Amino acid sequence: MPELPEVEVVRRGLERWVAHRTVADAEVLHPRAVRRHIAGADDFAHRLKGHRIGTPSRRGKYLWLPLEDTHQSILAHLGMSGQLLVQPQNAPDEKHLRIRVRFADALGTELRFVDQRTFGGLSLHDNTADGLPDVIAHIARDPLDPLFDDEAFHQALRRKRTTIKRALLDQSLISGVGNIYADEALWRTRLHYDRPTAAFTRPRSLELLGHVRDVMNAALAVGGTSFDSLYVNVNGESGYFDRSLDAYGREGLPCKRCGTPMRRRPWMNRSSYFCPKCQRAPRVPS
Ligand SMILES: [Zn+2]
């Protein structure tokens, strides 16, 4: 499943290869890929036709392409295996090609949505006054957003009866932090995932946010990281980057700070990786 840095890599690819091109026509090859577009495949294709794509945008793991002069955007759901590929028009169709968008120019490439498991898809939505597709209006800004409010995040942590990893994965507080980057940032901050947030000091909240940004920027610097080999970025290049992780996936391996074997614990249908010495469990389970 792509995390924020992978989605940002896709966004940058779309900005380079697709932005400001006018749609000639869209072809839906599998109705499931547009099931979130309630009016159906024909309506989806009709609404795209003749419109120019604006600058691709992202919030957290959500990615959308504004359609100029429509107050609507194409929201991309990558799901588990969704890929947005820019391919030469004469390249053979991918086995799992679901949607094709042709452009009214002579650049010779087209946009393809390919998805083996068809959990993802594309859909059109009205924009809010902020230019966000209305269905994601409730998603908080992500920590790489220049308008993310660190102080408001700290105050929300203080106010909420929650624990820190739950808070990091709560998309209404902070978006785009997935399981991998949460574990990495918590390890760097020496925080156990079950630590209640109500007593967090401002320096602790700010240090954690700093580490969240660092791990995401490090992943972005190498082009994103993903454990899903199906994930390919917009140029058709593999988005799998073998980045060294300090916590995630390191069960039984020595902590890179103190040498204690790292542990894995089941956590909300996922796993949490941590160092039992550097990241002490809270005494009273919350
Ligand atoms: Zn340690």
Short mmCIF file of N, CA, C and O and ligand atoms in Angstrom, two decimals, residues 187 255-260 262 275-279, ligand 1:
data_model
loop_
_atom_site.label_atom_id
_atom_site.label_comp_id
_atom_site.label_asym_id
_atom_site.label_seq_id
_atom_site.Cartn_x
_atom_site.Cartn_y
_atom_site.Cartn_z
N TRP A 187 10.20 5.31 16.98
CA TRP A 187 11.51 4.78 17.39
C TRP A 187 12.50 5.93 17.56
O TRP A 187 13.23 6.01 18.55
N CYS A 255 18.42 -3.37 18.05
CA CYS A 255 18.09 -1.93 17.95
C CYS A 255 19.35 -1.20 17.49
O CYS A 255 20.44 -1.43 18.01
N LYS A 256 19.21 -0.31 16.51
CA LYS A 256 20.37 0.39 15.96
C LYS A 256 20.94 1.41 16.94
O LYS A 256 22.00 1.98 16.70
N ARG A 257 20.24 1.64 18.07
CA ARG A 257 20.73 2.59 19.06
C ARG A 257 21.35 1.87 20.25
O ARG A 257 22.39 2.26 20.74
N CYS A 258 20.70 0.78 20.74
CA CYS A 258 21.17 0.18 21.98
C CYS A 258 21.45 -1.31 21.87
O CYS A 258 21.95 -1.92 22.82
N GLY A 259 21.14 -1.93 20.74
CA GLY A 259 21.48 -3.34 20.55
C GLY A 259 20.45 -4.34 21.06
O GLY A 259 20.56 -5.54 20.79
N THR A 260 19.46 -3.88 21.80
CA THR A 260 18.41 -4.78 22.32
C THR A 260 17.59 -5.33 21.15
O THR A 260 17.28 -4.57 20.22
N MET A 262 14.78 -6.03 18.74
CA MET A 262 13.53 -5.32 18.47
C MET A 262 12.36 -6.29 18.60
O MET A 262 12.50 -7.48 18.35
N CYS A 275 11.65 -0.92 20.10
CA CYS A 275 12.73 -1.39 20.98
C CYS A 275 12.20 -1.36 22.41
O CYS A 275 11.82 -0.30 22.90
N PRO A 276 12.19 -2.52 23.09
CA PRO A 276 11.61 -2.55 24.44
C PRO A 276 12.42 -1.74 25.45
O PRO A 276 11.90 -1.37 26.49
N LYS A 277 13.68 -1.42 25.12
CA LYS A 277 14.49 -0.64 26.06
C LYS A 277 14.38 0.85 25.79
O LYS A 277 14.16 1.65 26.70
N CYS A 278 14.51 1.25 24.50
CA CYS A 278 14.43 2.68 24.16
C CYS A 278 13.00 3.20 24.22
O CYS A 278 12.79 4.40 24.40
N GLN A 279 12.03 2.31 23.98
CA GLN A 279 10.63 2.74 23.91
C GLN A 279 9.84 1.98 24.97
O GLN A 279 9.14 1.01 24.67
ZN ZN B 1 17.01 0.49 21.71
#
